[in-house]
PDB file of C-alpha atoms in Angstrom:
ATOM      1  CA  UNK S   4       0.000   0.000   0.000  1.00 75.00           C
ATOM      2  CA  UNK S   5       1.569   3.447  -0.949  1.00 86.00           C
ATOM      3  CA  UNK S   6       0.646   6.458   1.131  1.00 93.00           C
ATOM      4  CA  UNK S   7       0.846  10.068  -0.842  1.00 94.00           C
ATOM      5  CA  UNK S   8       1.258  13.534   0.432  1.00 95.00           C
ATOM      6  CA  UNK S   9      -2.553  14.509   1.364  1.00 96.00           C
ATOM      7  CA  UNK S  10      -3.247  18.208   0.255  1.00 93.00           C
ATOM      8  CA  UNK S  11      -5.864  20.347   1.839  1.00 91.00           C
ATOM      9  CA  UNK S  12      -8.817  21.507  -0.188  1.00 92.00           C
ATOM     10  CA  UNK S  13      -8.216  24.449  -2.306  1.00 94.00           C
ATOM     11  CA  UNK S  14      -9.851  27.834  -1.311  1.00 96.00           C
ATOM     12  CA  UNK S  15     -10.800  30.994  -3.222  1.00 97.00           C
ATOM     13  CA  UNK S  16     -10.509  33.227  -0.929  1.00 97.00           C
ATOM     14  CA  UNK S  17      -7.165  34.582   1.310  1.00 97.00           C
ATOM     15  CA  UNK S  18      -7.274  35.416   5.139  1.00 96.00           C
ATOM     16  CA  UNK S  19      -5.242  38.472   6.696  1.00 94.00           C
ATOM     17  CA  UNK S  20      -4.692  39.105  10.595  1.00 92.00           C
ATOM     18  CA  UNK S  21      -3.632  42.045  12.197  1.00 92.00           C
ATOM     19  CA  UNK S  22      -3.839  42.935  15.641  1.00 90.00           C
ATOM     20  CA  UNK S  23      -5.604  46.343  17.272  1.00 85.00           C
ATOM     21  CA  UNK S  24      -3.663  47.950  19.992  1.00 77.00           C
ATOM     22  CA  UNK S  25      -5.960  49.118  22.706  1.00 69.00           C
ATOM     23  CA  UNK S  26      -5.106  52.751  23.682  1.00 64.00           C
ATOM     24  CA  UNK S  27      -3.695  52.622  27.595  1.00 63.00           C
ATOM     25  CA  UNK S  28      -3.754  48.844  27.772  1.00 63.00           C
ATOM     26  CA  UNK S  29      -1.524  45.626  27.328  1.00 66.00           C
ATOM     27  CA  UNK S  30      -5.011  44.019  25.380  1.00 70.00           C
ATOM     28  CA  UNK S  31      -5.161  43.412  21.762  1.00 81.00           C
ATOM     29  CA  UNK S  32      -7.896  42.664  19.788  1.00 88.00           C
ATOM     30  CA  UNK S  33      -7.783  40.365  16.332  1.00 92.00           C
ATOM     31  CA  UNK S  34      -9.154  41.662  13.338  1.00 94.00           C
ATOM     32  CA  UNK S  35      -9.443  38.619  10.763  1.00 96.00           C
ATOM     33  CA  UNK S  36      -9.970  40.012   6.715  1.00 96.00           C
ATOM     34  CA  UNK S  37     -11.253  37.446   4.393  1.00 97.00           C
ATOM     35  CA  UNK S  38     -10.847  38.215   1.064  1.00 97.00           C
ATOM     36  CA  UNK S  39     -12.297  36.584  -2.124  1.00 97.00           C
ATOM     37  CA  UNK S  40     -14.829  34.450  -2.654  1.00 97.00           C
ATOM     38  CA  UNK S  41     -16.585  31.364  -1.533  1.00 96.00           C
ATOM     39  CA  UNK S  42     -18.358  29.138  -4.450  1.00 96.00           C
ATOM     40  CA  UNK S  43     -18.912  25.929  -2.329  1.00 96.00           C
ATOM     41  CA  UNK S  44     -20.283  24.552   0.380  1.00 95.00           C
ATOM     42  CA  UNK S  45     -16.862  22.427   1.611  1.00 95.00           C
ATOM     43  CA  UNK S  46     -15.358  26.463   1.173  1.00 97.00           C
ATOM     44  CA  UNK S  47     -17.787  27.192   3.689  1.00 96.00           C
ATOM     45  CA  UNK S  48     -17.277  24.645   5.847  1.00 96.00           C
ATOM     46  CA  UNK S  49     -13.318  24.904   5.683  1.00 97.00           C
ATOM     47  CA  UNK S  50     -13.984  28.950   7.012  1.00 96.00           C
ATOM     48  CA  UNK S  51     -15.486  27.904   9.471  1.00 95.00           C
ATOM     49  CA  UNK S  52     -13.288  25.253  10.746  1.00 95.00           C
ATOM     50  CA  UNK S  53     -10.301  28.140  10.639  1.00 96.00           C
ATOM     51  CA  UNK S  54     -12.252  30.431  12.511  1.00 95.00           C
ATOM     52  CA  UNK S  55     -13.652  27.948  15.738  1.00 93.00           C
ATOM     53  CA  UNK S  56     -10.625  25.245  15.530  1.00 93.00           C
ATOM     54  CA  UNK S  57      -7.546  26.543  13.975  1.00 93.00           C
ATOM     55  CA  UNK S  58      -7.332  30.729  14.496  1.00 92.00           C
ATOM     56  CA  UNK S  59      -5.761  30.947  18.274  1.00 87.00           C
ATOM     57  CA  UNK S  60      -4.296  33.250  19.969  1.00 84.00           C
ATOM     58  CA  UNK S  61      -4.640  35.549  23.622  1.00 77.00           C
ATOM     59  CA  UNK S  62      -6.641  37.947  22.184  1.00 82.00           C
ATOM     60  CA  UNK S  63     -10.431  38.044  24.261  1.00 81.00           C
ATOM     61  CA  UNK S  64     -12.657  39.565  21.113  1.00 89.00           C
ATOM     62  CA  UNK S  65     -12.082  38.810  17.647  1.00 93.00           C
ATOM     63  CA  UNK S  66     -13.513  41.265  14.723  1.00 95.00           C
ATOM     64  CA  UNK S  67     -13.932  39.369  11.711  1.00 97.00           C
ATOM     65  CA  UNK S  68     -14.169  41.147   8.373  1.00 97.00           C
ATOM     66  CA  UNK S  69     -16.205  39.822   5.755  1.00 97.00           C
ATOM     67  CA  UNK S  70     -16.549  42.608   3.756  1.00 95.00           C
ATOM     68  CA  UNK S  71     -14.159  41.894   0.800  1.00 96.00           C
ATOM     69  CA  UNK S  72     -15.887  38.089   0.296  1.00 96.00           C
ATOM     70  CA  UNK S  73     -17.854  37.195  -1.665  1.00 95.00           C
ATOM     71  CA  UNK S  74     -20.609  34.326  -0.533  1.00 95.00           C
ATOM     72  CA  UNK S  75     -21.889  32.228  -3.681  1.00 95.00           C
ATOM     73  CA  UNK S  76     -23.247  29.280  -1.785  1.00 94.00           C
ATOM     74  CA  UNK S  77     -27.025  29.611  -0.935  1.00 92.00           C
ATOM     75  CA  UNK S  78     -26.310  29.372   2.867  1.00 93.00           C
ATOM     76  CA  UNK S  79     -26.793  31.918   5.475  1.00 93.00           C
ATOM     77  CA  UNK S  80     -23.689  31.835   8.014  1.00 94.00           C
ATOM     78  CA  UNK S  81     -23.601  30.625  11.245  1.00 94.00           C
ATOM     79  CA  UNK S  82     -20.171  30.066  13.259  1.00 93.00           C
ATOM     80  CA  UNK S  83     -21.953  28.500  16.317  1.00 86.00           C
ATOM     81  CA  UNK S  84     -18.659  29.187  18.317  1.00 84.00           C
ATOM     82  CA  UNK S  85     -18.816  28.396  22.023  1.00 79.00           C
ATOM     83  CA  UNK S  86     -18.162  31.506  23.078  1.00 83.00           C
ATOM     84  CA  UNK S  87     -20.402  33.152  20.308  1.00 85.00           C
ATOM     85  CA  UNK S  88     -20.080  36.857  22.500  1.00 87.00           C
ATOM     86  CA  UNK S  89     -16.747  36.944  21.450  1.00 89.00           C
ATOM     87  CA  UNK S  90     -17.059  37.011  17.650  1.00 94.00           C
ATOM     88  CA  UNK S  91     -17.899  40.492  15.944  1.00 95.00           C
ATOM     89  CA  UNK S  92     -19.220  40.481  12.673  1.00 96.00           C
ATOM     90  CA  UNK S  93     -18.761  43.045   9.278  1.00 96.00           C
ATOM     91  CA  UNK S  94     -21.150  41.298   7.268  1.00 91.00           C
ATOM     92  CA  UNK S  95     -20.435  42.526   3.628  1.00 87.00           C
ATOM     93  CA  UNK S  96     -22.824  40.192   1.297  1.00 88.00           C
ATOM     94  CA  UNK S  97     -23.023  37.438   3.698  1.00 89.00           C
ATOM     95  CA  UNK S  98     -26.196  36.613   5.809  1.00 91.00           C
ATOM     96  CA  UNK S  99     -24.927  36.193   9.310  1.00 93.00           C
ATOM     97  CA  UNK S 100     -27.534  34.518  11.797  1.00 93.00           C
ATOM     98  CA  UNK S 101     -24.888  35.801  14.601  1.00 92.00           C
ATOM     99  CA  UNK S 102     -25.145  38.234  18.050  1.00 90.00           C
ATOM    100  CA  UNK S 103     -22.698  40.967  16.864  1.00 93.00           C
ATOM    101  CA  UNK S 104     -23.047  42.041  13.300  1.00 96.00           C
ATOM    102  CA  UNK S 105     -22.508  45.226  11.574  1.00 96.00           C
ATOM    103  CA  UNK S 106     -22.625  46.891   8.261  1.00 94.00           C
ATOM    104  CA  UNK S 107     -19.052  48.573   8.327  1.00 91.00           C
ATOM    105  CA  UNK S 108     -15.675  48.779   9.815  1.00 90.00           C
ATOM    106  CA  UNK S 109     -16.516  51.786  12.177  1.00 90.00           C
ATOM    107  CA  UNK S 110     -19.344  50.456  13.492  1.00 92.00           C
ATOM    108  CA  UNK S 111     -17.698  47.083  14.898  1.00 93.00           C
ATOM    109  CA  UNK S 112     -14.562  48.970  15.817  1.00 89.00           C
ATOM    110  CA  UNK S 113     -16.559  51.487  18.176  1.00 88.00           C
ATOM    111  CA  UNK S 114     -18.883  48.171  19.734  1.00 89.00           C
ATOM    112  CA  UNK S 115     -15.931  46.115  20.855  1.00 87.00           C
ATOM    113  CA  UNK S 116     -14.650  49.892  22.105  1.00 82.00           C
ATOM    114  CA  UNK S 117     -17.832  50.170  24.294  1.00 82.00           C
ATOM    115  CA  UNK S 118     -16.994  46.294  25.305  1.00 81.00           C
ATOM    116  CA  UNK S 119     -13.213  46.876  26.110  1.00 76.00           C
ATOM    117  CA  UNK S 120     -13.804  50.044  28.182  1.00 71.00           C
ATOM    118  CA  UNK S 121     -12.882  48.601  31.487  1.00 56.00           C
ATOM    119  CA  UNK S 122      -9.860  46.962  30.114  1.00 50.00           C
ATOM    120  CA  UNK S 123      -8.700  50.986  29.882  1.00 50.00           C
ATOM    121  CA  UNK S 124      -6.940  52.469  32.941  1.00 47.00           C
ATOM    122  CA  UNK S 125      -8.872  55.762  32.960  1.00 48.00           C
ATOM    123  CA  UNK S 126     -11.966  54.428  32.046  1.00 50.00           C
ATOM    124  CA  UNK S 127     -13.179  55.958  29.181  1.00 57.00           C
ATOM    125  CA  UNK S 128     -14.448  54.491  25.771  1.00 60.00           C
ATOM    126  CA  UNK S 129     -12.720  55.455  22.115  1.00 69.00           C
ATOM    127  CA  UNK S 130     -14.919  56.651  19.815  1.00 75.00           C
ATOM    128  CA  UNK S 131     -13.572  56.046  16.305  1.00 77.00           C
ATOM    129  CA  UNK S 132     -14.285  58.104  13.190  1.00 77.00           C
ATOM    130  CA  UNK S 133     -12.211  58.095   9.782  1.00 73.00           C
ATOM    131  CA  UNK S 134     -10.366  61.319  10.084  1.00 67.00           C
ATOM    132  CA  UNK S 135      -8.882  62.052  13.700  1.00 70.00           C
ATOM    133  CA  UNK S 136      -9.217  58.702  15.596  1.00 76.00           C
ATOM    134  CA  UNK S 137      -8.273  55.647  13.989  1.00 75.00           C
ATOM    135  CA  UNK S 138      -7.471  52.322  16.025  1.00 78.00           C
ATOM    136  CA  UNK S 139      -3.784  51.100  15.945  1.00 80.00           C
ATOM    137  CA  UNK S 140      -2.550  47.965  14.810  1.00 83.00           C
ATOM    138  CA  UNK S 141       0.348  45.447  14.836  1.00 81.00           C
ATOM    139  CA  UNK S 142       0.900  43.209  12.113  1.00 79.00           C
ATOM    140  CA  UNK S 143       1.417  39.979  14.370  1.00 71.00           C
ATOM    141  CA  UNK S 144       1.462  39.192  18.267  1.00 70.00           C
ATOM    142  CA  UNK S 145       5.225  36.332  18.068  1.00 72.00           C
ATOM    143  CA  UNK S 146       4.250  33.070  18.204  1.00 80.00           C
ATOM    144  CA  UNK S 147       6.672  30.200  17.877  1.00 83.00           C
ATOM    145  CA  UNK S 148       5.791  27.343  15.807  1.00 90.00           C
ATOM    146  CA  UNK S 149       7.713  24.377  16.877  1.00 94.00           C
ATOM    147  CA  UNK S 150       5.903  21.368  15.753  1.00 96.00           C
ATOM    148  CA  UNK S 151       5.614  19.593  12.042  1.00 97.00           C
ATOM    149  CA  UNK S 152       2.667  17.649  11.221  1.00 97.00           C
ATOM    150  CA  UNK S 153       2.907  14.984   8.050  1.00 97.00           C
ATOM    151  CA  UNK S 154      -0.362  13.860   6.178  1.00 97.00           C
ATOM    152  CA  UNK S 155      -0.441  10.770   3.965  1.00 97.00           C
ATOM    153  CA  UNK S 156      -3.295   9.134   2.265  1.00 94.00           C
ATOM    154  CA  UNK S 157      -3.417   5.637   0.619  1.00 92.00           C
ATOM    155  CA  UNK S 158      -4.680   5.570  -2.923  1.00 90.00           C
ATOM    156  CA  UNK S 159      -8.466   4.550  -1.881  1.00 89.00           C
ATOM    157  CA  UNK S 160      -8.873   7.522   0.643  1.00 89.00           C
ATOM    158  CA  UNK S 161      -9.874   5.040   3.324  1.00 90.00           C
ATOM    159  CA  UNK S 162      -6.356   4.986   5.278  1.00 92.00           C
ATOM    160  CA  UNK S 163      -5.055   8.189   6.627  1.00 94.00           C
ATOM    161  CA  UNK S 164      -1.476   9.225   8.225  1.00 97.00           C
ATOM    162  CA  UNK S 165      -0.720  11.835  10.840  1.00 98.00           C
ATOM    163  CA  UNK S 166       2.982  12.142  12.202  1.00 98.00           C
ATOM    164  CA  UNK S 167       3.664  14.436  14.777  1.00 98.00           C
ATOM    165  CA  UNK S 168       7.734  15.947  14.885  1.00 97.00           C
ATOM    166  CA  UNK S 169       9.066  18.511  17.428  1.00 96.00           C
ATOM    167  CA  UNK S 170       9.722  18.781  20.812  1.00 95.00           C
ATOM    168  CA  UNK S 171       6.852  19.694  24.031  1.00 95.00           C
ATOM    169  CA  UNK S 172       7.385  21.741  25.841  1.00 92.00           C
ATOM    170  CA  UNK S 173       8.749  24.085  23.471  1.00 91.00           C
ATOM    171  CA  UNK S 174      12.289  25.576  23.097  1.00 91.00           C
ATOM    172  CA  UNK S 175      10.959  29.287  23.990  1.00 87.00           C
ATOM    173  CA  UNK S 176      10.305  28.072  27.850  1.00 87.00           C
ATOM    174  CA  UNK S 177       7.054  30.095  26.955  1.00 88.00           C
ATOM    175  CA  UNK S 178       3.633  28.790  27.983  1.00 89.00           C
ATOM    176  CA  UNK S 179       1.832  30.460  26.027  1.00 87.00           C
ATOM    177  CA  UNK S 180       3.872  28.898  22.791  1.00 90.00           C
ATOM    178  CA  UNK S 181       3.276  25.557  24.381  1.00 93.00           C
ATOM    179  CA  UNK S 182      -0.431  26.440  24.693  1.00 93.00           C
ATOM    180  CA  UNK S 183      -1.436  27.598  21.327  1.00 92.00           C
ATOM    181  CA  UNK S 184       1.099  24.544  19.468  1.00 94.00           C
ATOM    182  CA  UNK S 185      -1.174  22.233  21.487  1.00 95.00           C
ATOM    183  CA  UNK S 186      -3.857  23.629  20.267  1.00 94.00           C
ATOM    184  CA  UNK S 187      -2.431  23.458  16.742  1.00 94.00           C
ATOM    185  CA  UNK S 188      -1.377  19.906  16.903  1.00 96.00           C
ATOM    186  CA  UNK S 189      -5.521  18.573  17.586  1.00 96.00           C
ATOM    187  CA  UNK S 190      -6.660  21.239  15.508  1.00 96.00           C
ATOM    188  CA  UNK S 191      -4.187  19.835  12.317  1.00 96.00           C
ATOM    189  CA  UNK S 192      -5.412  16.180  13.371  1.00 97.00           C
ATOM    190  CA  UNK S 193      -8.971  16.952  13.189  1.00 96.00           C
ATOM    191  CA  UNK S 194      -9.104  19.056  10.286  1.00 96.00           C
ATOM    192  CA  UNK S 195      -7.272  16.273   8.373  1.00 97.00           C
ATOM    193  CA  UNK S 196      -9.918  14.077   9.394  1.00 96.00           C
ATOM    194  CA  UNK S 197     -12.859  16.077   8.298  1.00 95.00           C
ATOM    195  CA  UNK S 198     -11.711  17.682   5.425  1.00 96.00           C
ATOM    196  CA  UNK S 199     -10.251  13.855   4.039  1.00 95.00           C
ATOM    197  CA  UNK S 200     -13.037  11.929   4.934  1.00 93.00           C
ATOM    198  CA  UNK S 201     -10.843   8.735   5.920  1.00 94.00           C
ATOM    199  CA  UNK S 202     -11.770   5.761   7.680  1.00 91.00           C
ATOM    200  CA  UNK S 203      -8.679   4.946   9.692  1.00 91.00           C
ATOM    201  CA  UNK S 204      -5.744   6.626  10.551  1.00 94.00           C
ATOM    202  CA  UNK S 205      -2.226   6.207  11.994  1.00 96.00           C
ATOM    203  CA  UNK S 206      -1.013   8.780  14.167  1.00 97.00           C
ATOM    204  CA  UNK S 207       2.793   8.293  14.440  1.00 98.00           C
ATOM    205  CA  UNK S 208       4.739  10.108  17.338  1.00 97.00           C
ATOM    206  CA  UNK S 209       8.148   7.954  16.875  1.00 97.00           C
ATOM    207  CA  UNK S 210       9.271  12.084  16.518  1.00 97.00           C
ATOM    208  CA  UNK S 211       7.587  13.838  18.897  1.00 97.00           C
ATOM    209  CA  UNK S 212       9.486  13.715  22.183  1.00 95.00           C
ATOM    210  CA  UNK S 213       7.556  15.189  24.805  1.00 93.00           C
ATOM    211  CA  UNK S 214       8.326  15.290  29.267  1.00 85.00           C
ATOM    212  CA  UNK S 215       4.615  14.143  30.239  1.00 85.00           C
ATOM    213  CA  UNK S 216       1.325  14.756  28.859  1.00 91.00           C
ATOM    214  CA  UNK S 217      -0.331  17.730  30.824  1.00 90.00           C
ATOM    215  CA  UNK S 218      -3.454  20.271  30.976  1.00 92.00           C
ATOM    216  CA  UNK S 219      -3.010  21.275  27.480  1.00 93.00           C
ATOM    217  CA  UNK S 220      -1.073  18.617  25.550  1.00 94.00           C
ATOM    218  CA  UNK S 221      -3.390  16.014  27.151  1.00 93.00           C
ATOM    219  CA  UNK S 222      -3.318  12.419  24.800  1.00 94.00           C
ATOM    220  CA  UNK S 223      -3.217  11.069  21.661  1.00 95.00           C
ATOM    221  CA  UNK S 224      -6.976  10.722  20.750  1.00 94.00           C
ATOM    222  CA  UNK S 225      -9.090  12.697  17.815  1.00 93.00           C
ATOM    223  CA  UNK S 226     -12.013  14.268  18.915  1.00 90.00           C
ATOM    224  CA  UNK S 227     -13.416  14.641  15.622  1.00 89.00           C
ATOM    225  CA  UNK S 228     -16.683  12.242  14.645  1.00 87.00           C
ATOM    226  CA  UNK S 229     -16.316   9.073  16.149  1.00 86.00           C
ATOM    227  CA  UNK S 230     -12.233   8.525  16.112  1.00 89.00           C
ATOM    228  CA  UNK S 231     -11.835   7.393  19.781  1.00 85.00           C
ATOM    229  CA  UNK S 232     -12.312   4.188  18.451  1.00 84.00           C
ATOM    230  CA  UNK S 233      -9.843   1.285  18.651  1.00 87.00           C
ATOM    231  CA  UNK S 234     -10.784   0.077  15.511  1.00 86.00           C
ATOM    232  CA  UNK S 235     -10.289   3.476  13.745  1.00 90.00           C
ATOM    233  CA  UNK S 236      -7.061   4.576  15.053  1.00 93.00           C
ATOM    234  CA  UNK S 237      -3.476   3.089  15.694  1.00 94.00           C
ATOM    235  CA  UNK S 238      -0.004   4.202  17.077  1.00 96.00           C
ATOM    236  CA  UNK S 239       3.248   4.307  15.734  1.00 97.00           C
ATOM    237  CA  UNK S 240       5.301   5.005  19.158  1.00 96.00           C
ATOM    238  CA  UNK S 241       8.991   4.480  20.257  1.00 95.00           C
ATOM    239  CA  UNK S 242       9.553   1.326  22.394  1.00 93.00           C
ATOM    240  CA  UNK S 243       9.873   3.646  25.652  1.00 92.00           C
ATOM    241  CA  UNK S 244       6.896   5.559  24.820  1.00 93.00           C
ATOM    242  CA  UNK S 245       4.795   5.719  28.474  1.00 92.00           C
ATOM    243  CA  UNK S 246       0.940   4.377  26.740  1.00 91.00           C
ATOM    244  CA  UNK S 247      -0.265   4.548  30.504  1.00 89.00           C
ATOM    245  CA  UNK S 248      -2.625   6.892  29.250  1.00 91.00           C
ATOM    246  CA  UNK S 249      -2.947   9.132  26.308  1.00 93.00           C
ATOM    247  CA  UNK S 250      -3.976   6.731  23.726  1.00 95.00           C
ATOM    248  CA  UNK S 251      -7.147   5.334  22.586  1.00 93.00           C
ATOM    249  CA  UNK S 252      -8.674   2.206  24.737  1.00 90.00           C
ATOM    250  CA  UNK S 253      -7.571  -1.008  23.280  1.00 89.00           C
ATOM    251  CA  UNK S 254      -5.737   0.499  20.296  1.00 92.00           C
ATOM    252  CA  UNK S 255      -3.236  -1.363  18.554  1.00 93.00           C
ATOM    253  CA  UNK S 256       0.270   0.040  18.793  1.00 96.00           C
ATOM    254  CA  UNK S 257       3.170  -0.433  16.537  1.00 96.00           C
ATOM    255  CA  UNK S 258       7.042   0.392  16.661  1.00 96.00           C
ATOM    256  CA  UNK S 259       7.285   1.016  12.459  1.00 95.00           C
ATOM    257  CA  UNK S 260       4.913   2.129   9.908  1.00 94.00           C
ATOM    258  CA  UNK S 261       5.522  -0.928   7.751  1.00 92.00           C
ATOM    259  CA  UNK S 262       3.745  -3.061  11.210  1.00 92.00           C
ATOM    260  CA  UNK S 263       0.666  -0.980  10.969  1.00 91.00           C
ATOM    261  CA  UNK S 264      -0.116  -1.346   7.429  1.00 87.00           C
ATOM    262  CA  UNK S 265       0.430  -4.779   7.326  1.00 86.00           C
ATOM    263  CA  UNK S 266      -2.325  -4.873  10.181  1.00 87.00           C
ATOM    264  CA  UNK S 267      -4.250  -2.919   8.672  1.00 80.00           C
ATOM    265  CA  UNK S 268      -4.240  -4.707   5.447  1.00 77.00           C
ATOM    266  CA  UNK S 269      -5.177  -7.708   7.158  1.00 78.00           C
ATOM    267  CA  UNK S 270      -7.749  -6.138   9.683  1.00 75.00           C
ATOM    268  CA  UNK S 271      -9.498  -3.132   8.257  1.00 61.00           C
ATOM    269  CA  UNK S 272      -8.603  -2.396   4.784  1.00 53.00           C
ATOM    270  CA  UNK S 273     -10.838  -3.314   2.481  1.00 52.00           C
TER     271      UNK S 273
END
């Protein structure tokens, strides 16, 4: 069985983040720009996966701009983010069945102003116009990205593979890094699992060394659909690997890829 580089589904559109710099405070707020156009309903869907799974950072509100997209699907949009209060809206052509949605930049800017005010040290809420007061921004808050993640697919689309590489905790002695990479490593496994529609996958950590499995990197196990099952998933792990817990119940763990196939060949693989 050959496995092949797997390739994310191809979007029209581009996404742009820059960060507003409240006035008298250490807060930031993210203002997410999509730009282009959205002609399907797996488009749709991969927005917003990026916007409740893979966009993380500290920031408490997010302003997202839809203004330069274009919606072609039929679809009115709905995020359905846990913490919907969060998300502010510019709708542009889209129909957005959310809390917090307004017509233009301004408009949003001056809301999450009114939100933020006690985040200010004297108290008092901006009020933002186009001329004299215009909101600040950074290009990026630094973030380092420590971790590699591999996807494979066999030639049927039924067998997926998902290796980890990198070290945890991170080399920045940062938490904060070590927080938002674990929350990139599950969001990477999941999204590879919706978005390629497999039926099993190996997830190989043979080069991902990590001291203990903790609050935020916290096991091995997809959360997406119904992967926490043994039959669905396998290991590829190093023969000192601690599978204590971490891994799914019962799952069948292997020391090479070349082991798991062969099982899976045997077992699963139609």
């Amino acid at each position: 069985m050959k496995l092949e580089t797997y390739t994310t589904p191809k979007v029209n559109f581009t996404i742009n983040t820059v960060y507003w710099k409240l006035t008298k405070s250490d807060s930031f707020v993210s203002v997410i720009t999509f730009i282009g156009k959205i002609d399907s309903d797996k488009e749709l869907e991969l927005l917003k996966f990026y916007l409740n799974d893979e966009f993380h950072d500290d920031s408490y509100y997010r302003i997202v701009d839809f203004s330069n997209l274009q919606n072609n699907t039929s679809h009115h949009f709905r995020l359905g983010h846990i913490y919907e209060d969060r998300f502010i809206f510019i709708k542009g052509n889209f129909v957005i069945e959310e809390k917090n949605v307004f017509d233009g930049k301004l408009d949003a800017f001056n809301y999450c102003s009114e939100l933020l005010k006690k985040t200010y040290h004297d108290g008092k809420v901006r009020v933002y116009d186009n001329k004299f007061h215009l909101p600040e921004f950074v290009k990026a808050l630094d973030h380092v990205h420590f971790l590699l993640f591999e996807t494979k697919l066999d030639e049927k689309n039924k067998l997926g593979y998902f290796k980890v590489t990198g070290k945890y905790p991170g080399p920045t002695a940062d938490l904060d890094d070590d927080i938002l990479e674990a929350k990139r490593l599950y969001a990477s496994l999941n999204k590879f699992l919706k978005f390629s529609e497999v039926e099993s996958i190996i997830i190989d950590i043979t080069g991902f060394e990590y001291q203990y499995l903790d609050k935020y990197l916290e096991d091995f196990i997809p959360t997406y659909s119904d992967f926490d099952n043994s039959k669905k998933v396998i290991y590829i792990i190093n023969e000192n690997t601690d599978t204590t817990y971490g891994f799914v119940r019962n799952s069948k763990l292997f020391f090479n890829l070349d082991q798991a196939i062969e099982f899976l060949n045997k077992n699963i693989i139609e």
